[in-house]
Coordinates of C-alpha atoms in Angstrom, one line a residue:
M1 CA 172.9 25.9 21.1
K2 CA 172.2 26.4 25.0
T3 CA 175.8 28.5 24.5
W4 CA 174.3 31.0 22.3
Q5 CA 170.9 31.5 24.2
A6 CA 173.0 32.1 27.4
L7 CA 174.8 34.9 25.3
A8 CA 171.4 36.3 24.3
C9 CA 170.2 36.5 28.0
A10 CA 173.0 38.2 29.1
C11 CA 173.2 40.5 26.3
V12 CA 169.8 41.3 26.9
L13 CA 170.2 42.0 30.7
L14 CA 173.4 44.9 30.1
G15 CA 170.8 46.0 27.9
I16 CA 168.4 46.8 30.4
V17 CA 171.0 47.7 32.7
G18 CA 172.6 50.3 30.6
C19 CA 168.8 51.8 30.4
K20 CA 169.3 52.7 33.7
G21 CA 172.4 54.1 33.7
G22 CA 173.3 57.9 33.0
G23 CA 173.8 57.3 29.0
G24 CA 170.4 60.0 28.7
G25 CA 167.7 57.1 29.6
K26 CA 164.2 58.7 30.8
K27 CA 163.7 58.3 35.2
A28 CA 160.7 55.8 36.8
Q29 CA 158.3 58.0 38.2
Q30 CA 157.8 57.8 42.2
Q31 CA 154.2 57.2 44.4
A32 CA 153.2 60.2 46.2
P33 CA 151.9 59.5 50.3
A34 CA 148.5 59.2 51.1
A35 CA 147.2 62.6 52.3
A36 CA 146.2 63.0 56.3
S37 CA 141.8 63.1 56.8
V38 CA 140.0 63.5 59.5
S39 CA 136.2 63.1 60.3
V40 CA 133.9 64.6 62.4
S41 CA 130.4 63.1 63.8
I42 CA 128.2 64.8 66.4
S43 CA 125.4 62.2 67.9
T44 CA 123.4 65.0 69.8
P45 CA 120.1 65.0 68.2
E46 CA 118.7 68.4 67.7
I47 CA 118.5 70.6 70.9
V48 CA 115.3 71.8 72.0
G49 CA 115.3 73.9 75.3
E50 CA 113.6 76.5 77.9
S51 CA 116.0 78.8 79.5
I52 CA 115.9 81.4 81.6
V53 CA 117.0 85.3 81.2
G54 CA 120.3 85.5 83.5
D55 CA 120.4 82.0 84.5
S56 CA 123.8 80.3 84.2
G57 CA 122.3 77.1 85.5
Y58 CA 120.8 76.2 81.8
R59 CA 122.9 73.4 80.3
A60 CA 123.1 72.0 76.6
A61 CA 125.1 68.4 76.3
L62 CA 126.9 68.4 72.9
N63 CA 128.3 64.9 72.2
G64 CA 130.3 62.8 69.2
S65 CA 133.3 61.7 68.0
W66 CA 136.0 62.1 65.2
S67 CA 138.3 59.6 63.6
G68 CA 141.3 60.1 61.5
S69 CA 143.9 58.7 58.8
N70 CA 147.5 59.2 57.9
L71 CA 148.1 62.0 60.5
G72 CA 151.6 60.5 61.1
S73 CA 152.7 63.1 63.5
G74 CA 149.9 65.4 62.8
Q75 CA 148.1 67.0 65.8
V76 CA 144.4 67.2 65.9
W77 CA 142.5 70.4 67.9
L78 CA 138.7 70.5 68.2
E79 CA 136.8 74.0 67.9
V80 CA 133.1 74.5 69.3
S81 CA 130.9 77.5 67.6
D82 CA 127.8 78.7 67.6
S83 CA 126.3 80.6 64.9
A84 CA 124.0 82.4 66.9
G85 CA 125.7 83.2 69.9
S86 CA 123.7 81.6 72.4
F87 CA 126.1 79.6 74.7
V88 CA 129.4 80.1 76.2
M89 CA 132.0 78.5 73.8
P90 CA 134.5 76.1 75.6
A91 CA 138.3 76.6 74.8
R92 CA 139.8 74.5 72.1
Q93 CA 141.3 71.6 73.2
Q94 CA 143.3 68.7 71.9
A95 CA 141.8 66.0 70.8
S96 CA 142.2 62.5 72.5
G97 CA 140.6 59.2 72.2
S98 CA 137.7 58.9 69.6
A99 CA 134.9 60.5 71.5
F100 CA 134.2 64.2 72.6
G101 CA 131.8 65.7 75.1
Y102 CA 131.1 69.2 75.7
T103 CA 128.6 70.9 78.2
L104 CA 127.8 74.7 76.9
V105 CA 126.4 77.2 79.4
Q106 CA 124.3 79.8 78.4
A107 CA 125.4 82.9 77.4
S108 CA 124.9 85.9 79.7
G109 CA 122.7 89.1 78.4
L110 CA 120.2 86.7 76.7
A111 CA 116.9 88.4 76.1
E112 CA 113.6 87.1 76.3
G113 CA 112.3 85.2 73.1
A114 CA 113.0 82.6 70.8
R115 CA 116.3 82.0 69.8
S116 CA 117.9 79.8 67.3
G117 CA 121.3 78.8 65.9
N118 CA 123.7 75.6 64.9
L119 CA 126.6 74.3 67.1
T120 CA 129.2 73.0 65.1
V121 CA 132.5 70.9 65.7
R122 CA 135.4 71.3 63.3
A123 CA 138.8 69.6 63.4
C124 CA 142.0 71.7 63.0
K125 CA 146.1 71.1 62.6
D126 CA 146.8 73.7 65.1
A127 CA 145.7 75.3 68.5
Q128 CA 144.1 78.4 67.0
C129 CA 142.3 76.5 64.6
T130 CA 144.0 78.3 61.5
Q131 CA 144.5 75.4 59.5
P132 CA 141.6 73.2 59.6
Y133 CA 141.4 69.7 58.4
P134 CA 139.2 69.6 55.0
N135 CA 135.7 68.4 55.5
A136 CA 136.8 68.0 59.5
S137 CA 133.3 69.7 60.7
A138 CA 129.8 68.9 61.7
S139 CA 126.9 70.6 63.1
V140 CA 123.7 69.9 64.8
G141 CA 120.6 72.6 65.5
Y142 CA 119.0 73.9 68.0
R143 CA 116.1 76.1 69.2
L144 CA 115.9 77.6 72.4
Q145 CA 113.3 79.6 73.9
V146 CA 114.5 82.2 76.7
R147 CA 112.1 83.2 79.4
E148 CA 111.9 86.2 81.5
P149 CA 111.7 85.7 85.0
V150 CA 108.5 86.3 86.8
V151 CA 108.9 87.9 90.1
R152 CA 105.6 89.1 92.1
V153 CA 105.5 91.3 95.3
A154 CA 102.5 91.1 97.3
I155 CA 101.9 93.3 100.6
A156 CA 99.4 92.8 102.8
T157 CA 99.4 95.6 104.8
P158 CA 97.0 97.7 104.7
P159 CA 97.2 101.4 103.7
L160 CA 98.3 103.5 106.9
A161 CA 96.5 106.6 108.5
E162 CA 97.9 107.4 111.6
T163 CA 98.3 110.4 113.8
V164 CA 101.9 110.2 115.6
D165 CA 103.1 112.3 118.6
P166 CA 106.4 113.9 117.9
D167 CA 107.5 112.2 121.0
D168 CA 106.5 108.9 120.5
A169 CA 108.9 105.9 118.9
F170 CA 106.5 105.3 116.0
T171 CA 107.3 102.5 114.1
T172 CA 105.2 100.4 111.3
A173 CA 105.2 97.1 110.0
V174 CA 105.0 96.7 106.3
G175 CA 104.5 92.8 105.3
G176 CA 104.0 90.7 102.7
T177 CA 105.0 87.7 100.3
W178 CA 107.3 87.4 97.1
T179 CA 106.2 84.5 94.6
A180 CA 108.5 84.0 91.3
T181 CA 108.3 81.6 88.2
Y182 CA 111.1 80.9 85.6
L183 CA 113.8 82.2 88.1
G184 CA 116.6 79.9 87.8
S185 CA 119.4 80.3 89.4
N186 CA 118.8 84.3 89.4
P187 CA 118.7 85.9 92.9
V188 CA 116.0 88.0 94.2
Y189 CA 116.9 90.6 96.3
L190 CA 114.1 93.0 98.1
Q191 CA 113.9 96.8 98.6
I192 CA 111.8 98.8 99.9
S193 CA 111.4 102.8 99.9
D194 CA 109.6 105.3 100.9
N195 CA 109.1 108.4 98.0
A196 CA 108.4 110.9 100.9
G197 CA 111.2 109.9 103.2
T198 CA 109.4 109.9 106.1
F199 CA 110.3 106.2 107.0
V200 CA 114.0 105.3 107.5
S201 CA 114.6 102.3 105.3
P202 CA 116.6 99.5 105.2
A203 CA 119.2 98.6 102.5
P204 CA 118.1 95.7 100.1
A205 CA 118.6 92.2 101.6
T206 CA 118.3 88.5 100.1
A207 CA 114.6 87.4 99.8
S208 CA 113.9 84.9 102.7
G209 CA 113.2 81.5 101.0
D210 CA 109.8 81.2 103.0
G211 CA 108.0 83.8 100.5
R212 CA 107.4 86.1 103.4
F213 CA 108.7 89.2 104.3
Q214 CA 108.2 91.5 107.0
Y215 CA 109.6 95.1 107.7
T216 CA 109.6 97.3 110.8
L217 CA 110.0 101.3 109.2
P218 CA 110.6 103.8 112.3
L219 CA 110.2 107.3 111.4
V220 CA 113.2 109.7 110.5
G221 CA 113.5 112.0 113.5
G222 CA 113.0 115.2 113.7
L223 CA 110.0 115.6 111.3
P224 CA 107.8 118.8 111.8
T225 CA 104.5 118.8 112.7
G226 CA 101.9 118.8 109.9
P227 CA 100.3 116.1 107.6
R228 CA 102.8 113.7 105.9
G229 CA 101.4 111.6 103.0
G230 CA 103.7 109.2 100.4
L231 CA 104.2 105.9 99.4
I232 CA 105.9 102.6 100.8
T233 CA 107.4 100.7 97.7
V234 CA 108.3 97.0 98.0
R235 CA 110.5 96.3 94.8
A236 CA 112.4 93.1 93.6
C237 CA 115.2 93.1 92.2
R238 CA 118.5 91.0 90.6
D239 CA 121.5 92.9 92.1
A240 CA 122.0 93.9 95.8
L241 CA 122.3 97.6 94.8
C242 CA 118.6 97.1 93.0
T243 CA 119.9 98.8 90.0
Q244 CA 118.6 95.9 88.0
P245 CA 115.0 95.7 89.1
Y246 CA 112.3 92.7 88.2
R247 CA 110.0 93.8 85.5
D248 CA 106.5 94.3 87.1
A249 CA 108.2 93.7 90.6
T250 CA 107.0 96.1 92.7
M251 CA 103.9 96.9 94.7
S252 CA 103.3 100.1 97.3
I253 CA 100.8 101.1 99.9
A254 CA 100.0 104.7 100.7
Y255 CA 100.5 106.6 103.8
Q256 CA 99.2 109.2 105.0
L257 CA 100.3 110.5 109.0
Q258 CA 99.7 113.7 110.7
I259 CA 102.4 114.4 113.1
A260 CA 100.4 116.3 116.1
R261 CA 100.1 116.0 119.9
I262 CA 97.8 113.2 120.0
A263 CA 94.3 113.7 121.2
E264 CA 93.2 113.5 125.2
W265 CA 91.2 111.2 127.1
E266 CA 87.9 113.2 126.0
T267 CA 84.9 111.0 127.3
H268 CA 83.8 107.3 127.2
Q269 CA 86.5 105.3 126.1
R270 CA 88.6 108.3 125.1
N271 CA 86.8 110.0 121.7
A272 CA 83.7 110.0 119.8
A273 CA 84.4 106.5 117.9
H274 CA 84.8 105.0 121.9
D275 CA 87.2 102.5 120.8
G276 CA 89.4 103.0 124.0
Y277 CA 92.4 103.1 121.4
V278 CA 95.6 105.6 122.5
P279 CA 97.7 105.6 119.7
I280 CA 101.2 105.5 121.4
T281 CA 104.1 103.1 122.0
L282 CA 105.2 102.7 125.6
D283 CA 108.2 101.1 127.5
Y284 CA 106.3 99.3 130.9
R285 CA 110.0 99.4 132.4
R286 CA 109.4 102.9 132.9
F287 CA 106.2 102.7 134.2
A288 CA 105.9 104.6 138.4
K289 CA 103.4 105.5 140.2
V290 CA 103.3 109.1 141.0
W291 CA 100.8 110.5 143.0
E292 CA 97.3 109.2 144.6
W293 CA 94.4 111.8 145.1
Q294 CA 91.4 110.7 147.6
R295 CA 88.0 112.4 147.4
P296 CA 87.3 114.5 150.5
P297 CA 85.1 113.1 152.8
G298 CA 81.7 113.8 153.0
V299 CA 78.0 112.6 154.3
E300 CA 77.4 111.8 151.1
P301 CA 76.4 107.5 150.8
I302 CA 78.4 106.5 147.6
G303 CA 81.7 108.7 148.7
G304 CA 83.0 107.6 145.4
I305 CA 84.2 109.2 141.7
N306 CA 83.5 109.2 138.3
A307 CA 85.7 108.3 135.5
V308 CA 88.0 111.1 134.3
A309 CA 88.7 113.1 131.6
T310 CA 91.6 114.9 130.8
S311 CA 93.5 117.8 129.0
N312 CA 97.1 118.9 128.4
G313 CA 98.2 119.1 132.2
T314 CA 94.7 118.7 134.1
V315 CA 92.5 115.3 134.8
Y316 CA 89.3 116.0 135.7
T317 CA 86.6 114.2 137.7
S318 CA 83.5 114.4 139.2
T319 CA 81.8 113.1 142.6
D320 CA 79.4 110.2 142.4
V321 CA 76.7 111.2 144.7
Y322 CA 73.3 110.0 145.6
F323 CA 71.7 112.8 146.7
G324 CA 74.6 114.8 147.8
E325 CA 76.9 117.6 147.0
A326 CA 77.6 117.5 143.2
T327 CA 81.2 118.6 142.3
L328 CA 83.6 118.7 139.4
H329 CA 87.4 118.4 140.3
A330 CA 90.2 119.4 137.9
L331 CA 93.7 118.2 139.7
D332 CA 97.4 118.6 138.0
E333 CA 98.6 115.8 136.3
T334 CA 102.1 116.2 137.5
T335 CA 101.1 116.8 141.2
G336 CA 98.0 115.7 141.6
Q337 CA 97.4 118.7 143.5
P338 CA 94.0 120.7 143.0
R339 CA 94.0 123.1 140.3
W340 CA 90.5 124.2 140.8
S341 CA 86.8 122.3 142.0
Q342 CA 83.4 123.3 141.2
A343 CA 80.8 122.9 143.2
I344 CA 77.6 122.4 141.3
G345 CA 75.3 122.3 144.6
Y346 CA 72.6 119.5 146.0
A347 CA 72.4 116.7 143.3
P348 CA 70.3 113.3 142.9
A349 CA 73.0 112.4 140.6
M350 CA 76.5 113.5 138.9
N351 CA 77.8 111.4 136.3
P352 CA 81.4 111.3 134.8
P353 CA 83.1 114.3 132.9
A354 CA 83.8 114.9 129.2
Y355 CA 86.7 117.7 127.9
H356 CA 86.7 119.3 124.6
D357 CA 88.7 122.2 123.1
G358 CA 89.0 124.4 126.5
R359 CA 85.4 123.2 128.0
V360 CA 84.7 120.4 130.3
Y361 CA 81.6 119.1 130.3
V362 CA 79.0 117.4 132.9
S363 CA 75.8 116.2 134.0
T364 CA 73.3 116.0 136.6
T365 CA 70.6 113.9 136.5
G366 CA 67.2 113.5 138.8
H367 CA 64.3 115.1 137.4
A368 CA 64.4 119.1 138.1
D369 CA 67.8 118.5 138.8
T370 CA 68.8 117.3 135.5
F371 CA 71.0 119.4 133.5
L372 CA 73.9 119.8 131.4
W373 CA 77.0 121.5 132.5
S374 CA 79.7 123.0 130.9
F375 CA 82.8 124.7 132.5
D376 CA 86.1 126.3 131.5
A377 CA 88.7 123.9 131.9
A378 CA 91.2 126.8 132.6
D379 CA 89.4 127.9 135.8
G380 CA 86.1 126.5 136.1
T381 CA 84.1 129.2 135.0
L382 CA 80.5 128.8 134.5
R383 CA 80.0 128.4 130.7
F384 CA 76.4 127.0 130.6
K385 CA 74.1 125.1 132.1
S386 CA 70.9 123.2 129.7
P387 CA 68.4 121.4 131.0
F388 CA 67.4 118.1 129.8
S389 CA 65.0 115.0 131.4
T390 CA 65.7 112.1 133.4
Q391 CA 64.2 110.6 136.4
W392 CA 66.4 108.8 138.8
S393 CA 68.9 107.7 136.5
N394 CA 72.9 108.0 135.5
V395 CA 74.2 108.4 132.1
L396 CA 77.5 108.2 130.9
A397 CA 80.0 110.6 129.8
P398 CA 78.7 113.3 126.9
T399 CA 80.2 113.2 123.4
V400 CA 81.8 116.2 122.3
D401 CA 82.6 116.2 118.1
G402 CA 83.1 119.5 116.7
D403 CA 80.5 122.2 117.4
Q404 CA 78.5 119.8 119.0
V405 CA 77.7 118.0 122.5
F406 CA 75.3 115.3 122.8
T407 CA 74.2 113.4 126.3
D408 CA 71.5 110.7 126.4
G409 CA 68.6 110.9 128.8
G410 CA 64.9 110.8 128.5
Y411 CA 62.0 111.0 131.4
Q412 CA 61.7 107.1 129.8
G413 CA 65.2 107.1 128.8
G414 CA 66.3 106.4 125.2
V415 CA 66.3 109.8 124.0
V416 CA 69.7 111.6 122.9
Y417 CA 69.7 115.3 122.8
A418 CA 72.1 117.8 120.9
Y419 CA 73.5 121.2 122.0
D420 CA 75.9 123.9 120.5
R421 CA 78.9 123.0 122.2
L422 CA 79.5 126.6 122.8
S423 CA 76.2 128.3 124.0
G424 CA 74.6 125.2 125.2
A425 CA 71.1 125.8 123.0
S426 CA 69.2 123.0 122.1
Q427 CA 69.6 121.7 118.7
W428 CA 67.2 118.5 118.4
E429 CA 66.5 115.6 120.5
H430 CA 65.8 112.0 119.1
T431 CA 64.0 109.3 121.2
G432 CA 64.5 105.5 120.8
G433 CA 64.1 102.9 123.6
F434 CA 64.1 103.5 126.8
L435 CA 67.5 103.1 128.7
Y436 CA 70.1 105.1 130.6
M437 CA 73.7 104.5 131.1
N438 CA 74.9 104.9 127.8
T439 CA 76.6 107.7 125.5
P440 CA 76.1 108.1 121.6
A441 CA 79.0 107.8 119.4
V442 CA 79.3 110.0 116.6
D443 CA 81.2 110.5 113.1
A444 CA 80.9 113.5 110.4
D445 CA 77.4 113.0 109.4
H446 CA 75.8 110.6 112.0
I447 CA 75.1 109.2 115.5
Y448 CA 75.0 106.0 116.5
H449 CA 72.8 105.2 119.4
H450 CA 71.9 101.6 120.8
T451 CA 68.2 101.2 121.6
G452 CA 68.8 97.7 123.4
Y453 CA 67.3 95.8 120.3
A454 CA 68.2 97.5 117.6
L455 CA 70.8 100.3 116.5
R456 CA 69.9 103.2 115.3
I457 CA 71.5 105.7 112.5
V458 CA 70.3 109.6 113.2
D459 CA 71.4 112.6 111.5
R460 CA 73.7 114.6 113.7
R461 CA 72.5 117.9 112.1
S462 CA 68.5 117.1 112.2
G463 CA 68.4 114.1 114.3
V464 CA 66.4 112.5 111.9
L465 CA 66.3 108.6 112.6
L466 CA 68.0 107.3 109.1
A467 CA 68.3 103.7 109.5
E468 CA 67.5 101.3 112.1
I469 CA 69.3 97.7 112.1
A470 CA 67.5 94.9 114.1
D471 CA 69.9 93.1 116.7
P472 CA 68.2 89.8 116.7
S473 CA 70.8 88.8 119.6
S474 CA 69.4 91.1 122.1
G475 CA 68.7 89.8 125.4
I476 CA 67.0 90.6 128.8
N477 CA 65.7 94.2 128.8
Y478 CA 66.8 96.1 132.2
S479 CA 66.9 99.9 132.7
N480 CA 70.2 100.8 131.8
Y481 CA 72.7 100.0 128.4
H482 CA 76.0 100.3 130.5
G483 CA 77.8 100.8 127.4
A484 CA 78.3 103.0 124.0
P485 CA 78.3 102.2 120.6
V486 CA 81.7 101.7 118.9
L487 CA 83.1 103.2 115.3
G488 CA 85.0 100.5 113.6
R489 CA 86.9 100.6 110.5
R490 CA 85.0 99.1 107.6
D491 CA 82.2 101.5 108.0
N492 CA 81.0 99.2 110.6
V493 CA 79.7 100.1 114.2
I494 CA 80.4 97.5 116.8
A495 CA 78.0 97.7 120.2
Y496 CA 76.8 94.9 122.9
S497 CA 73.8 93.5 122.3
G498 CA 70.8 93.8 124.8
T499 CA 71.4 95.8 128.4
G500 CA 73.0 95.9 131.7
F501 CA 72.1 95.6 135.1
S502 CA 74.5 96.8 138.1
G503 CA 71.9 97.4 141.0
R504 CA 73.0 100.5 141.8
L505 CA 72.1 104.0 141.4
A506 CA 75.5 104.9 141.0
A507 CA 77.3 106.2 138.0
S508 CA 80.7 104.4 139.2
S509 CA 78.8 101.2 139.4
E510 CA 80.0 98.3 137.4
H511 CA 77.2 96.2 135.6
T512 CA 76.6 92.6 135.8
Q513 CA 75.2 91.5 132.6
Q514 CA 77.4 89.9 130.4
R515 CA 76.2 90.2 126.5
A516 CA 77.2 89.3 123.1
L517 CA 78.7 92.2 121.0
T518 CA 77.6 92.9 117.5
S519 CA 78.7 94.5 114.2
F520 CA 76.6 96.3 112.1
N521 CA 77.8 97.3 109.1
I522 CA 76.2 100.6 107.9
G523 CA 76.5 101.2 104.0
A524 CA 74.5 97.9 103.5
R525 CA 72.3 99.0 106.9
T526 CA 72.7 94.9 108.2
R527 CA 73.9 93.0 111.0
E528 CA 77.4 91.4 109.9
W529 CA 77.9 89.2 113.2
S530 CA 77.5 88.6 116.7
T531 CA 80.5 87.1 119.0
Q532 CA 79.4 83.5 120.2
Q533 CA 80.7 84.4 123.7
A534 CA 79.2 86.9 126.3
Y535 CA 81.5 89.8 127.4
L536 CA 81.4 92.3 130.7
T537 CA 84.2 95.2 129.9
Q538 CA 84.0 98.3 127.8
P539 CA 86.0 96.9 124.4
A540 CA 88.7 98.5 122.7
L541 CA 89.0 98.5 119.3
A542 CA 92.5 98.9 117.1
N543 CA 93.9 97.9 113.8
G544 CA 91.4 95.3 113.1
V545 CA 91.1 94.0 116.6
L546 CA 88.4 94.2 119.3
Y547 CA 89.6 93.1 123.1
A548 CA 87.0 92.3 125.2
G549 CA 86.8 90.7 128.8
R550 CA 84.4 88.1 129.3
N551 CA 84.3 86.0 132.9
Y552 CA 82.6 82.0 133.6
P553 CA 85.4 80.7 132.6
M554 CA 87.8 84.2 132.6
S555 CA 89.5 84.7 129.2
L556 CA 90.4 88.3 127.5
D557 CA 89.9 87.5 124.0
A558 CA 91.4 89.5 120.5
I559 CA 88.5 89.4 118.3
D560 CA 88.7 89.7 114.6
E561 CA 86.5 92.8 113.4
T562 CA 85.9 91.5 110.3
T563 CA 84.6 88.2 111.1
G564 CA 83.7 88.3 114.9
Q565 CA 85.9 85.4 115.8
V566 CA 88.5 84.7 118.3
L567 CA 92.3 85.0 117.1
W568 CA 93.8 85.0 120.5
S569 CA 93.1 85.1 124.1
W570 CA 94.8 85.9 127.4
T571 CA 94.1 85.0 131.2
P572 CA 95.9 86.3 134.4
P573 CA 98.2 84.0 136.2
A574 CA 96.5 82.0 138.8
I575 CA 98.9 83.4 141.1
Y576 CA 97.2 86.7 141.9
G577 CA 93.9 85.2 142.8
D578 CA 92.3 87.1 139.9
S579 CA 88.2 85.9 139.8
S580 CA 86.8 88.5 137.0
F581 CA 87.5 90.9 134.5
Q582 CA 85.9 94.3 135.4
R583 CA 85.3 97.7 133.9
N584 CA 87.1 98.7 130.5
V585 CA 89.9 97.8 127.9
V586 CA 92.5 100.2 126.5
V587 CA 94.6 99.8 124.4
T588 CA 98.2 101.4 122.7
R589 CA 100.2 100.4 119.3
N590 CA 102.2 97.7 122.0
L591 CA 100.3 97.3 124.7
L592 CA 96.6 97.0 126.4
F593 CA 95.6 97.3 129.5
V594 CA 93.1 95.1 131.6
S595 CA 91.5 96.0 135.1
T596 CA 90.4 91.9 136.9
D597 CA 88.6 92.6 140.3
R598 CA 92.4 92.5 142.2
S599 CA 94.4 94.4 139.5
V600 CA 95.2 96.2 136.3
Y601 CA 97.7 94.5 133.7
A602 CA 99.9 95.4 130.9
I603 CA 100.0 92.7 128.3
D604 CA 102.7 93.0 125.1
L605 CA 100.9 92.4 121.8
A606 CA 103.5 91.0 120.3
T607 CA 104.6 88.5 123.0
R608 CA 100.6 88.1 124.6
Q609 CA 102.3 87.9 127.8
A610 CA 101.6 90.1 130.8
V611 CA 104.0 92.8 131.5
W612 CA 103.3 94.7 134.1
R613 CA 100.8 94.8 137.1
Y614 CA 99.5 96.8 139.6
D615 CA 97.7 95.9 142.6
E616 CA 94.5 97.7 142.6
P617 CA 91.9 97.6 140.2
G618 CA 89.6 100.4 138.5
M619 CA 88.3 102.0 135.6
L620 CA 91.5 103.3 133.0
A621 CA 92.1 106.0 131.0
I622 CA 95.5 107.3 129.5
S623 CA 96.0 111.1 129.1
A624 CA 98.3 112.6 125.8
N625 CA 101.1 113.2 128.5
R626 CA 101.5 109.4 128.5
T627 CA 99.9 109.4 132.4
L628 CA 97.4 106.1 133.3
Y629 CA 94.8 106.6 135.5
I630 CA 93.0 104.1 137.6
T631 CA 89.9 105.2 139.4
T632 CA 90.0 102.4 141.9
G633 CA 86.9 99.9 142.6
A634 CA 86.0 97.0 140.9
F635 CA 82.8 97.2 141.3
L636 CA 82.2 100.7 142.8
S637 CA 84.4 103.6 143.0
D638 CA 86.1 104.1 146.7
G639 CA 86.7 107.7 145.8
K640 CA 90.6 107.3 145.0
L641 CA 92.3 108.4 141.8
V642 CA 95.8 106.5 141.4
A643 CA 98.3 108.3 138.5
I644 CA 101.0 106.1 136.7
R645 CA 103.4 108.2 134.7
L646 CA 103.9 106.0 131.4
K647 CA 107.1 107.7 130.1

């Protein structure tokens, strides 16, 4: 039994083996290997951000992970794409580890506005990503607000209106500020240009980090005489050549220049505005004394000369007499030699001369000897002699403007007389106050006359009073004013309040009474301000700053024309022993001249330091030929005139 069973099992096994042979039986099927798979996930949530046009500084982080199975020797490459092209795509890279992270930079050239899209990371078998793994990608959305940089330019310099002498090394300063929002890493370049080609413009330059800019623009050489107008523009740009200006990032100021020889020193404080401003630029290193002239000796007790006036090549002065021989002298500017002299004759008093358009004007005063005289400037020929009224008094130089000449006087003082400039025919007289030693300021339509207690505005053609503005700062009343109103640049007039006192019947005498300076708004017919300090010198006004000297203690103050507040002050070095400011102030574009009781100083307006000194004091004037005249004597003329060449 056991033997039979064993045989049966053997037969069965043989049959099975025989089925696997080549005897025509069916083959058994093998199992296929598992396919490689990759999955990608992004952990970064939706990207919401704000970027700036042209800003390469904006960054977006894109992080996630990947995993794979049955990769064998296969490679995994990761590729990032952006459906809207808002970012610069990184190069494909072979995956390593299980995590990935990208920092995406904003694409260049994006326009302002809202942008949205999807960032996708996918896994590929090859470096070119032509064989992506199936279902091996993930995406995340983004929303981006792209903002245009906002750059603004503000020019603080006011519009420019100047008369420029062709021989002057004229420059103009243009300053202001710039601001920016949404700037990012964008650069800012500033360009300044002149649409009329009057000024030399520098190349664009990187804007200062403190938000300020300041340019000094010289004139183009060889400009013809005549008017020149244009616009100076400051523009903010993205590039150094300024081919890509920022939107709305420009500002301009207008300028109007008159290229012409500057006017002469014609009257008290130079002109009908009495502002003491000579629009030239000077180099103090070239100053040199060229001559001095002394009044010829005589028996008259004063022996002095009066403040000067100038014309092209000639300086005019008159004798300061007290019942003596009144004489008008014309001297050569270059040599100081007499050109001519005109003896008027015996007079109680003679006053300072004025010059205008080929004529010299001067007055004699004292009851029946009170006349306004006019002479030919070239040879001293008498042109007219017109009477007016005074007692025993002195007045300042006449004010000449256009076709009229004006002088103060009056039997009791306080009268303004108007004459035809050429014929001497009387036109009108206006009475207001009781003062001598003054002269009116004149503009196109009005004359301005301070009575000691009020500023009067008078029609220059008719002599009719138009308005009177009270001056509450006026103090003690003497019979002399010792000054003239100054025409401001803001439709204002600045004048000394109250009266002055010298104690001498001499046109060249200095007064001693310090007073407040007061500004009057002409349009509003109101007083604007009065200085807190009292001043002595005849002031000068230029570019919004009023300059005046005071004593007790000594201080030359630069006063804001708008507010009346002191901007800065200067006092002379103690080594020279100066004890008071005297006479008048004269200002140019870069230097200020002032006399003390001992010296004349030139002060650099930029450094506010004295750069030149002459060791005699006196009344000052500067001619169009750039000669500084000092009528020497701090308190009374000693009869000498000194000429300092300024070029």
